[in-house]
PDB file of C-alpha atoms in Angstrom:
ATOM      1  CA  UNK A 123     -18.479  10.345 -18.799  1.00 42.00           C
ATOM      2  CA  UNK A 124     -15.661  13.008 -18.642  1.00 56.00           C
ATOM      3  CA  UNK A 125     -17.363  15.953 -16.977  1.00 91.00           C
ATOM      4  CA  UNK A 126     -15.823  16.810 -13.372  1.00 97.00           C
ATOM      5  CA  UNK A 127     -18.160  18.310 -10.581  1.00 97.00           C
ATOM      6  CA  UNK A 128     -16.495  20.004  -7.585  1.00 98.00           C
ATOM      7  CA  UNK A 129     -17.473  21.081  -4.519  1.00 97.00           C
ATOM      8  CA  UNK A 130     -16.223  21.414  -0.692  1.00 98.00           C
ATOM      9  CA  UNK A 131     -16.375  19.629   2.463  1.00 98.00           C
ATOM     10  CA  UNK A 132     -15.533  20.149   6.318  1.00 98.00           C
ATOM     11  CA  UNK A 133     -12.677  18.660   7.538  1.00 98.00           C
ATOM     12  CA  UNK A 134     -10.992  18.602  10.131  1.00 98.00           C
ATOM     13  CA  UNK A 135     -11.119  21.854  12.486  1.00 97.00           C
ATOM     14  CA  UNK A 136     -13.596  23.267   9.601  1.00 97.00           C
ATOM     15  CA  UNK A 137     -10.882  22.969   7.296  1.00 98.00           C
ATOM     16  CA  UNK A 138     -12.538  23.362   3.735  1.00 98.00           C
ATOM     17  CA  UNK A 139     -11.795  20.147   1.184  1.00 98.00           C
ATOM     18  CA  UNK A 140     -12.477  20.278  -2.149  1.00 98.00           C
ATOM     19  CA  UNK A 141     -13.930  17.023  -3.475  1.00 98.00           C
ATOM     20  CA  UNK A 142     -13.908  16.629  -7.260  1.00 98.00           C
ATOM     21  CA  UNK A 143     -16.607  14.004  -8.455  1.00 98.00           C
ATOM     22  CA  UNK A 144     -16.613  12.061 -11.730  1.00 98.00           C
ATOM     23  CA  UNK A 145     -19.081   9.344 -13.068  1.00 97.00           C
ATOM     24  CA  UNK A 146     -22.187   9.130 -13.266  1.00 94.00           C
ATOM     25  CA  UNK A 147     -24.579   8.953 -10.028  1.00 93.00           C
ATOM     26  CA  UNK A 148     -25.243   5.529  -8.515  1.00 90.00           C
ATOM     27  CA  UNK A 149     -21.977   4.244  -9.620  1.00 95.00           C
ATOM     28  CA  UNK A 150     -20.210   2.143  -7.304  1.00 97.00           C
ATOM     29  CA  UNK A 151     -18.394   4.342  -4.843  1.00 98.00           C
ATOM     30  CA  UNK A 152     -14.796   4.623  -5.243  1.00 98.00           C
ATOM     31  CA  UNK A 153     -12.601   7.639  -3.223  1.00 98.00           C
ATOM     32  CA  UNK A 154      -8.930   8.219  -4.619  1.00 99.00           C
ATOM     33  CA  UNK A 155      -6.558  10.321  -2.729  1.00 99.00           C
ATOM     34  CA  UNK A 156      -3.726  12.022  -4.677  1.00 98.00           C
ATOM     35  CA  UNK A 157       0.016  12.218  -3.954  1.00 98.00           C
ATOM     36  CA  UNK A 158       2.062  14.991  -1.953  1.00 98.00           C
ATOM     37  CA  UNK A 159       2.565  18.107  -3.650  1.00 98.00           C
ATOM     38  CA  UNK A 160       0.189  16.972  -6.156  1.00 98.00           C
ATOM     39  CA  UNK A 161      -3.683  17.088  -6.200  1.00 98.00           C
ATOM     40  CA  UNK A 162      -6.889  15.322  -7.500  1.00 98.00           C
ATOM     41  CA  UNK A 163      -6.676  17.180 -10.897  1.00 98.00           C
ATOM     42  CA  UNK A 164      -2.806  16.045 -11.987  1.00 98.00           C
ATOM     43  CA  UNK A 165      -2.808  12.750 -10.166  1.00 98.00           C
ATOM     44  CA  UNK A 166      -6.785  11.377 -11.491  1.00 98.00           C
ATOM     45  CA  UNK A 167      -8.213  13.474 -13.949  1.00 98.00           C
ATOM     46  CA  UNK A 168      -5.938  15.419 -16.277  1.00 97.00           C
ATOM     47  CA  UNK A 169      -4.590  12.181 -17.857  1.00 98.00           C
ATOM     48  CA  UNK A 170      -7.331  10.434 -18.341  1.00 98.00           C
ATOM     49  CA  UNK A 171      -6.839   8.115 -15.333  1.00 98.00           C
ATOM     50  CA  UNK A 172     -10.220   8.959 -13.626  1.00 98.00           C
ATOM     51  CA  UNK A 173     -12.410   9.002 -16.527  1.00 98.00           C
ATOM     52  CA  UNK A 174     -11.327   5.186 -17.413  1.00 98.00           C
ATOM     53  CA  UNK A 175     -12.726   4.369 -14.110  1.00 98.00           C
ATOM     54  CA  UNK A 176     -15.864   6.466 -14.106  1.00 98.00           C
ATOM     55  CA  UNK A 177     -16.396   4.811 -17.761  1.00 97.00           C
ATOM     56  CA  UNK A 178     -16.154   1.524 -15.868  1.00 97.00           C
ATOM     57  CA  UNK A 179     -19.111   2.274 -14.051  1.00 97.00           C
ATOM     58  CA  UNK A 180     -17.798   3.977 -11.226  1.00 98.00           C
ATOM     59  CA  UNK A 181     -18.574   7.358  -9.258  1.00 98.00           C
ATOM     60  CA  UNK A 182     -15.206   8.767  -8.289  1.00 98.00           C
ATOM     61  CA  UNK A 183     -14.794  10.721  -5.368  1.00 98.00           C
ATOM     62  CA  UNK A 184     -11.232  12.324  -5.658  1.00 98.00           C
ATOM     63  CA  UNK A 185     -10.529  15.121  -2.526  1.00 98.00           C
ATOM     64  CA  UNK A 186      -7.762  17.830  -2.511  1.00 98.00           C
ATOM     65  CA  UNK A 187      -5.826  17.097   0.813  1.00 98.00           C
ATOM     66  CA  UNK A 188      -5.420  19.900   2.923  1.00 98.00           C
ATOM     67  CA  UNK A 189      -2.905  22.216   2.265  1.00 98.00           C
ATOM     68  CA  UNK A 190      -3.277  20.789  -1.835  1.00 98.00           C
ATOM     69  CA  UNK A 191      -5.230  21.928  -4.459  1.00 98.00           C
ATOM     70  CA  UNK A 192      -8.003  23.790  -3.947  1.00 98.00           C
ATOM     71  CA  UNK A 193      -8.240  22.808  -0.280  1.00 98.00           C
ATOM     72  CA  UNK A 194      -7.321  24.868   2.710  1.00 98.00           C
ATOM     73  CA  UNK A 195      -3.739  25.477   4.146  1.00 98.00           C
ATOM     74  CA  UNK A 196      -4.160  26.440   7.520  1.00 98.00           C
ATOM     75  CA  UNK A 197      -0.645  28.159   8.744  1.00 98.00           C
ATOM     76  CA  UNK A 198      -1.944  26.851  12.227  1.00 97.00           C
ATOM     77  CA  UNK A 199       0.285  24.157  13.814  1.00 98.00           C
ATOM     78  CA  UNK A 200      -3.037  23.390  15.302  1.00 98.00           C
ATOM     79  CA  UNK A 201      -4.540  22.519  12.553  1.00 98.00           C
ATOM     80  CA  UNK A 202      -2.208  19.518  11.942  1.00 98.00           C
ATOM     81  CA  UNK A 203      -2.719  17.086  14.328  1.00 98.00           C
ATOM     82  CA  UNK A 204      -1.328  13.052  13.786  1.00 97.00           C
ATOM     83  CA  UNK A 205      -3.332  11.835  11.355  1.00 97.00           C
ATOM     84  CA  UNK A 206      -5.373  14.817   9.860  1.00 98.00           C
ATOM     85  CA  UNK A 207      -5.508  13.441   6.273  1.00 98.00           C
ATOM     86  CA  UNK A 208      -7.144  10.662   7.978  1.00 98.00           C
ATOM     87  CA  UNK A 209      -9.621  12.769   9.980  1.00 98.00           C
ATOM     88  CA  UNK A 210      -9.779  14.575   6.702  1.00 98.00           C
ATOM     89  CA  UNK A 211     -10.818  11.174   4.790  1.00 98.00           C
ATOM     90  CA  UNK A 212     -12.961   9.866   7.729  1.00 98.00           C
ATOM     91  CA  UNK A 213     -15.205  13.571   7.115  1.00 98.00           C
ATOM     92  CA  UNK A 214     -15.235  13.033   3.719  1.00 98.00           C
ATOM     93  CA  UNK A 215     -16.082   9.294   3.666  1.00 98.00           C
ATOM     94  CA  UNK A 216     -18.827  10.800   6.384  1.00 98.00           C
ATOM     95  CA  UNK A 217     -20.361  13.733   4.142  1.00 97.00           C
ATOM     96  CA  UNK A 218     -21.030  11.363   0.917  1.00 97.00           C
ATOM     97  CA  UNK A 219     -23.030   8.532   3.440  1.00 97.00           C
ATOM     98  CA  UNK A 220     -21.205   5.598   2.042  1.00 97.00           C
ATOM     99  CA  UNK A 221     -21.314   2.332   3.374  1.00 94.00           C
ATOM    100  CA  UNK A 222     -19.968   0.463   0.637  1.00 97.00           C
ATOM    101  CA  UNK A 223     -17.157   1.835  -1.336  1.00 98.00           C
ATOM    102  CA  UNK A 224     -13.718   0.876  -2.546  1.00 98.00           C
ATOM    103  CA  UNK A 225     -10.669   3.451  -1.374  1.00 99.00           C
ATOM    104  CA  UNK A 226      -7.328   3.889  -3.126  1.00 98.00           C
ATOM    105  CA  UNK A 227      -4.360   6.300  -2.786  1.00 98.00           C
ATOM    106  CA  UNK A 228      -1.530   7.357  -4.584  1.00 98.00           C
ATOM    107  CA  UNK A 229       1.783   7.863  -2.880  1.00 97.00           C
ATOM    108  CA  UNK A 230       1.051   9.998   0.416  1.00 97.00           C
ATOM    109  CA  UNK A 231      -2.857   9.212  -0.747  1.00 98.00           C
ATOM    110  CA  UNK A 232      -1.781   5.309  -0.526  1.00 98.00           C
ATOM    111  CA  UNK A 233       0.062   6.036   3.384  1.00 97.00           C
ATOM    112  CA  UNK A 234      -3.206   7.727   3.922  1.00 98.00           C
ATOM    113  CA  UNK A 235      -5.664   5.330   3.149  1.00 98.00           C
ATOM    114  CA  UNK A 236      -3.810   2.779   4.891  1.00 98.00           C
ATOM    115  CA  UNK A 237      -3.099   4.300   8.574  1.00 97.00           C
ATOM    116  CA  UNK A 238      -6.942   5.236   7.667  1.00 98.00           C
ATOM    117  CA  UNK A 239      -8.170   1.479   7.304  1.00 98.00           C
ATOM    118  CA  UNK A 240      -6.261   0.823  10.408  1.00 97.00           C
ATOM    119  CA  UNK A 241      -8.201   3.563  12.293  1.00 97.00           C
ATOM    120  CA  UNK A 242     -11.546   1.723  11.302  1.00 97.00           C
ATOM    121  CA  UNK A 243     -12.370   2.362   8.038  1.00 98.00           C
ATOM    122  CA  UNK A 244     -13.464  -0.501   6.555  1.00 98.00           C
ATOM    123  CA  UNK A 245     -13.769  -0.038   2.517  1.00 98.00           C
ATOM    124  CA  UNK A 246     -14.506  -3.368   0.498  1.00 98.00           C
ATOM    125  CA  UNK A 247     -11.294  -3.496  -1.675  1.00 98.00           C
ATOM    126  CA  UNK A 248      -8.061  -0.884  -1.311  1.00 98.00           C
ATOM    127  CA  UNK A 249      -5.967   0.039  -4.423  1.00 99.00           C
ATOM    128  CA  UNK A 250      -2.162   1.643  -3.081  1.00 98.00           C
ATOM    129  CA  UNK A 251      -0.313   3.443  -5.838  1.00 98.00           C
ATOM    130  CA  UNK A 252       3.300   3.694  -5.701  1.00 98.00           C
ATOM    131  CA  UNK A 253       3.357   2.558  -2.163  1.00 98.00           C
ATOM    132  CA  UNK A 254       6.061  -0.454  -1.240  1.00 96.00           C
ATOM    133  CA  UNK A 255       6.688  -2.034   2.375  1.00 93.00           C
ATOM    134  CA  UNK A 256       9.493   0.209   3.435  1.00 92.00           C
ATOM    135  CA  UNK A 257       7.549   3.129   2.320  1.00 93.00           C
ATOM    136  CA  UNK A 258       4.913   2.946   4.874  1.00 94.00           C
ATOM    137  CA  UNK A 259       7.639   1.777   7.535  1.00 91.00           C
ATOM    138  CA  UNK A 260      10.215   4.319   6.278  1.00 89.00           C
ATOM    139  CA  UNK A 261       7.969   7.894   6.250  1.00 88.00           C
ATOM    140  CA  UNK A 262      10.382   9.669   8.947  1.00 88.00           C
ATOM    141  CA  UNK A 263      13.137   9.544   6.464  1.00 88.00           C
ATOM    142  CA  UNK A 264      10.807  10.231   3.405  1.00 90.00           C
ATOM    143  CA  UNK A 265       9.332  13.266   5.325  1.00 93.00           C
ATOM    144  CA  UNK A 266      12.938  14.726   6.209  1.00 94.00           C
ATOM    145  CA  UNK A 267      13.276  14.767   2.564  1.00 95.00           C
ATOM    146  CA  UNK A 268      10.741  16.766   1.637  1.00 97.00           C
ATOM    147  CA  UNK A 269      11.079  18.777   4.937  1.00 97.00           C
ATOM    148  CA  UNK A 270      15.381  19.981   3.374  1.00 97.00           C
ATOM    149  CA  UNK A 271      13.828  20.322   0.104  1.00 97.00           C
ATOM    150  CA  UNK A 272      11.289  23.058   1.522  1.00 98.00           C
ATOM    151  CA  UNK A 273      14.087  24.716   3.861  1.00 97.00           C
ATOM    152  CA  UNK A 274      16.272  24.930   1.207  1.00 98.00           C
ATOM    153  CA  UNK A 275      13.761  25.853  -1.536  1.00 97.00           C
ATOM    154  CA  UNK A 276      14.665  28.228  -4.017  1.00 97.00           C
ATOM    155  CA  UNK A 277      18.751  27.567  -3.557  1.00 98.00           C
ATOM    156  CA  UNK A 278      18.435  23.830  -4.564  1.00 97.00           C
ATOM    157  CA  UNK A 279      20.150  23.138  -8.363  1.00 97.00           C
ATOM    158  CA  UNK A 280      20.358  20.398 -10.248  1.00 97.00           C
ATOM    159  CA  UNK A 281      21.851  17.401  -9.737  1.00 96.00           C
ATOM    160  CA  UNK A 282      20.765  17.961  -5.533  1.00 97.00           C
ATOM    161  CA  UNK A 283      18.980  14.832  -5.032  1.00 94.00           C
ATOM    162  CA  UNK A 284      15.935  17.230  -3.544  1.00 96.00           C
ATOM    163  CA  UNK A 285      15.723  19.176  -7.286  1.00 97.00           C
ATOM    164  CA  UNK A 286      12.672  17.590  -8.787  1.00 96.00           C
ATOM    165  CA  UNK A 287      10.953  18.090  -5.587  1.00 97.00           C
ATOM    166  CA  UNK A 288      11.761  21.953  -5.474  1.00 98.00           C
ATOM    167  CA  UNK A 289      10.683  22.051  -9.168  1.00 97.00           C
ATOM    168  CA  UNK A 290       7.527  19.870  -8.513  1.00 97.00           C
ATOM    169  CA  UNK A 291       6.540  22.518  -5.933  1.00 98.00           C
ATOM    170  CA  UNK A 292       7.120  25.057  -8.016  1.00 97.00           C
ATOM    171  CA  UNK A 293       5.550  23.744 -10.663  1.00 97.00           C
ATOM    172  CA  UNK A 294       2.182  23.191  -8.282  1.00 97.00           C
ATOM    173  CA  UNK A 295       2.541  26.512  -6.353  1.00 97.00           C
ATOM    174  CA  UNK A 296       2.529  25.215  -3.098  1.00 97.00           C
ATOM    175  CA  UNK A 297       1.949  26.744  -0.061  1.00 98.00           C
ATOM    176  CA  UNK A 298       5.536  25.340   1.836  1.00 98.00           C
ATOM    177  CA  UNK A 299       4.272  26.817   5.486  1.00 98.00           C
ATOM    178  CA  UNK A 300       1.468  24.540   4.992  1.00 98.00           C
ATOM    179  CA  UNK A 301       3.021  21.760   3.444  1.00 98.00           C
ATOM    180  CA  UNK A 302       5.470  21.479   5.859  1.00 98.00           C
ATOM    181  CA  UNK A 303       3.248  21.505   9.010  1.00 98.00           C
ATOM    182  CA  UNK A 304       0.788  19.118   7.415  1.00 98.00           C
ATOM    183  CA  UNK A 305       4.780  16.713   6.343  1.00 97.00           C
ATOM    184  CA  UNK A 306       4.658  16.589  10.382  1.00 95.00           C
ATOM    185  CA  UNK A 307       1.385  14.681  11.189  1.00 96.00           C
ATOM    186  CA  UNK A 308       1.875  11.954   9.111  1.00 94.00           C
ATOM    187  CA  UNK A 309       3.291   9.016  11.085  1.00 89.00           C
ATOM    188  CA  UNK A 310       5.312   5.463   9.865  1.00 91.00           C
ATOM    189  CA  UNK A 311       3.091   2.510   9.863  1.00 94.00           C
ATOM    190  CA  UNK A 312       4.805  -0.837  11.527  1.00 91.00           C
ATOM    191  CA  UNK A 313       5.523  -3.521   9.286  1.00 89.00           C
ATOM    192  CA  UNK A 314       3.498  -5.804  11.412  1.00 91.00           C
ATOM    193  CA  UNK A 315       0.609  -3.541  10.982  1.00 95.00           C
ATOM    194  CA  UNK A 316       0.248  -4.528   7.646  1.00 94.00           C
ATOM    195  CA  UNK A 317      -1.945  -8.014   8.572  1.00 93.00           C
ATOM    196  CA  UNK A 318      -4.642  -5.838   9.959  1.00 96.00           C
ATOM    197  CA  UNK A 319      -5.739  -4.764   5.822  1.00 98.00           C
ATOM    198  CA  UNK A 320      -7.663  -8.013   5.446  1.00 98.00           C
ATOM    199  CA  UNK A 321      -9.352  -6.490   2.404  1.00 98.00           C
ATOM    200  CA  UNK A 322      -8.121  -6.999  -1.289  1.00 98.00           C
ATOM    201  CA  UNK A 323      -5.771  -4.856  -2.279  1.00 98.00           C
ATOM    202  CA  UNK A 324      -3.953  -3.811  -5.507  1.00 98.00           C
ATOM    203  CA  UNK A 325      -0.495  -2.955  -4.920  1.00 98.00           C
ATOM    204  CA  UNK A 326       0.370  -0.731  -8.501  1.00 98.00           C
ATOM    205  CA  UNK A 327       3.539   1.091  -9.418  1.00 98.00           C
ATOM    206  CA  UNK A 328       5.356   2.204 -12.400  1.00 98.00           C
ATOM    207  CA  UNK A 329       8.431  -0.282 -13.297  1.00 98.00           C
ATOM    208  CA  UNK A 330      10.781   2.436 -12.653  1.00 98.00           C
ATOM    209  CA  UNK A 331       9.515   3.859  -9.351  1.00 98.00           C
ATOM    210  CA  UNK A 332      11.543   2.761  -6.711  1.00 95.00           C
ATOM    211  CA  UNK A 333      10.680   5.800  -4.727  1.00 95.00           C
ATOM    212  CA  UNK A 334       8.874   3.892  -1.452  1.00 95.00           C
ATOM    213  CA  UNK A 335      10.244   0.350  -1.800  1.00 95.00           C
ATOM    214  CA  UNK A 336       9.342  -3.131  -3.507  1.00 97.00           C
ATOM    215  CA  UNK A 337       5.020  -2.750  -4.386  1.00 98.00           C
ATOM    216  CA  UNK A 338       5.912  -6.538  -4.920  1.00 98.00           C
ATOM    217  CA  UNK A 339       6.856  -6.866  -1.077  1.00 96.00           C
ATOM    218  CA  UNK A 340       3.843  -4.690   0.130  1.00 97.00           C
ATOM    219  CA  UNK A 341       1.526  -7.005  -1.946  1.00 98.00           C
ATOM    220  CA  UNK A 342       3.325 -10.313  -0.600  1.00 97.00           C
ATOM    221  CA  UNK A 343       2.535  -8.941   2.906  1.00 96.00           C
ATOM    222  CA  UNK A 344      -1.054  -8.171   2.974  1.00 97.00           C
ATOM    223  CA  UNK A 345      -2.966 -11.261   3.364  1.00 97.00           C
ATOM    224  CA  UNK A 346      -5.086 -10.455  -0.379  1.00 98.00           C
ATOM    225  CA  UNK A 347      -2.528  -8.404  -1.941  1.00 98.00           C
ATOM    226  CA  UNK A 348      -2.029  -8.315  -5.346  1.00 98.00           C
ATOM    227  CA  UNK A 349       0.458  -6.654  -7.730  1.00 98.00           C
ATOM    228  CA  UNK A 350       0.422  -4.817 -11.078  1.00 98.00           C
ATOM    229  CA  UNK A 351       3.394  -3.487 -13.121  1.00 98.00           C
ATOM    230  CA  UNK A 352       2.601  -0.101 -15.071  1.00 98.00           C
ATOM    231  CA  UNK A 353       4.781   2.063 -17.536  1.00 98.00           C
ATOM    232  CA  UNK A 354       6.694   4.963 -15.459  1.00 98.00           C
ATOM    233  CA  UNK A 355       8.413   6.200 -12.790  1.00 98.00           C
ATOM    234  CA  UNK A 356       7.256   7.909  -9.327  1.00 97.00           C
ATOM    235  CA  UNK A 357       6.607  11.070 -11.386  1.00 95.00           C
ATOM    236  CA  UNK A 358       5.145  10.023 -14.677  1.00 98.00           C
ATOM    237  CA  UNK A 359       3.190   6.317 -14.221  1.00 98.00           C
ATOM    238  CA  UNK A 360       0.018   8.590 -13.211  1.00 98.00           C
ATOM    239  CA  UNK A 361       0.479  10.253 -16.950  1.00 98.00           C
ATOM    240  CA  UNK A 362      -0.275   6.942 -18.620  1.00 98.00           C
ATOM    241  CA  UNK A 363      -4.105   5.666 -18.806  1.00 98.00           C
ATOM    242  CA  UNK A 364      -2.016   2.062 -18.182  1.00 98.00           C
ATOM    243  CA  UNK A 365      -3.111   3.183 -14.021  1.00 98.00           C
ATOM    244  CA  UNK A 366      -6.471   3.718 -14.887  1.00 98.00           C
ATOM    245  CA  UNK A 367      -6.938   0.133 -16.431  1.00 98.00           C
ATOM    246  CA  UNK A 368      -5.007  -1.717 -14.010  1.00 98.00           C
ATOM    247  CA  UNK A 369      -7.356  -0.158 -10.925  1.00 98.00           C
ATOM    248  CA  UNK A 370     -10.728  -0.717 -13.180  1.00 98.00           C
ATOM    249  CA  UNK A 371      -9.377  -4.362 -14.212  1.00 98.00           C
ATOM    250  CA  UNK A 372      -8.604  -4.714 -10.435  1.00 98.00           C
ATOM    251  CA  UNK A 373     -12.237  -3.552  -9.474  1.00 98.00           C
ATOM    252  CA  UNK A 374     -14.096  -4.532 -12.195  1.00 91.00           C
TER     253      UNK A 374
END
């Protein structure tokens, strides 16, 4: 099953999501979140990653976050309160009726789906993609990265420890006025938070990303965490199929 279906969603403020489906109907549920700067299409589908797990038997529900994608960017500081991706994954979650589902994230999609199963959602198992223990704790520092990279975009050269950012957005045409409101509603997660995701979780990341912190240490701290090595760095682990398995091997 490789064929992709899209179509959009209210979020948050009547912001419009797109939601790209894979698999076949009736497949268990499972909703993936993509990373910042990135969206459903480069982080799921164009390498192959999604159609592994919609092969496996599952229907995949993969959003554009707001201000990503093919999703709204509201230029509204309004329109980015704490937490919107998770009011943005709550609607979602809401518009496709599920009850039963599993919920994973890459990256910002992994902070996401966490500070979202601490605000009640309640999926059956959680998959968090190059995610680690400081990373959740550490966002405020992560975010002021991100934030220099946009002030200073199109003046950054290489070797600038902000470079691949300024070419990733470039490479993604990103709306920065966006991006940068929506870098400001995303809040750190406490350390001791962590107990609180009871349900079993894969902790996966590339061998080379070191980007967010030890996955090993995240996994270690979640009371059913588990962790899986794949080929790759923060950039390039979601280009091999090696993600695709270890989520469907996880699931399956």
């Amino acid at each position: 099953m490789s064929d992709v279906k899209t179509d959009f969603v209210e979020g948050f403020g009547g912001a419009k999501l797109a939601l790209h489906t894979m698999g076949d109907t009736g497949g268990r549920p499972l909703v993936l979140l993509h990373g910042l700067f990135s969206s459903a299409e480069v982080n799921w589908i164009k390498f192959g990653n999604a159609k592994i797990l919609a092969d496996a038997g599952f229907e995949v529900f993969m959003p554009d976050l707001r201000a990503h994608g093919q999703s709204d960017g509201p230029h509204d500081a309004t329109a980015y309160p704490s937490d919107v991706l998770v009011r943005d994954l709550k609607a979602v979650i809401g518009s496709l009726g599920l009850s039963e589902y599993d919920l994973g994230g890459f990256s910002l999609g992994a902070r996401t789906v966490v500070r979202g199963v601490l605000a009640g959602l309640a999926p059956q198992r959680l998959v968090l993609g190059g995610m680690g223990l400081t990373g959740l704790s550490g966002w405020a520092k992560r975010s002021a990265h991100f934030v220099d990279a946009i002030d200073r975009f199109g003046t950054i050269e290489r070797g600038d420890k902000a470079f691949v950012a300024q070419a990733f957005m470039k490479s993604m045409k990103i709306d920065r006025v966006a991006a940068r409101l929506l870098l400001g509603s995303v809040d750190d997660t406490a350390p001791d938070a962590i107990a609180q995701v009871t349900m079993p979780t894969l902790c996966v990341c590339g061998a080379d990303d070191h980007d967010n912190g030890s996955a090993q240490d995240l996994a270690a701290a979640l009371p059913q965490g588990t962790y899986a090595e794949v080929p790759g760095n923060h950039m390039s682990s979601v280009t091999f199929k090696d993600l695709g398995r270890a989520i469907a091997g996880f699931l399956g």
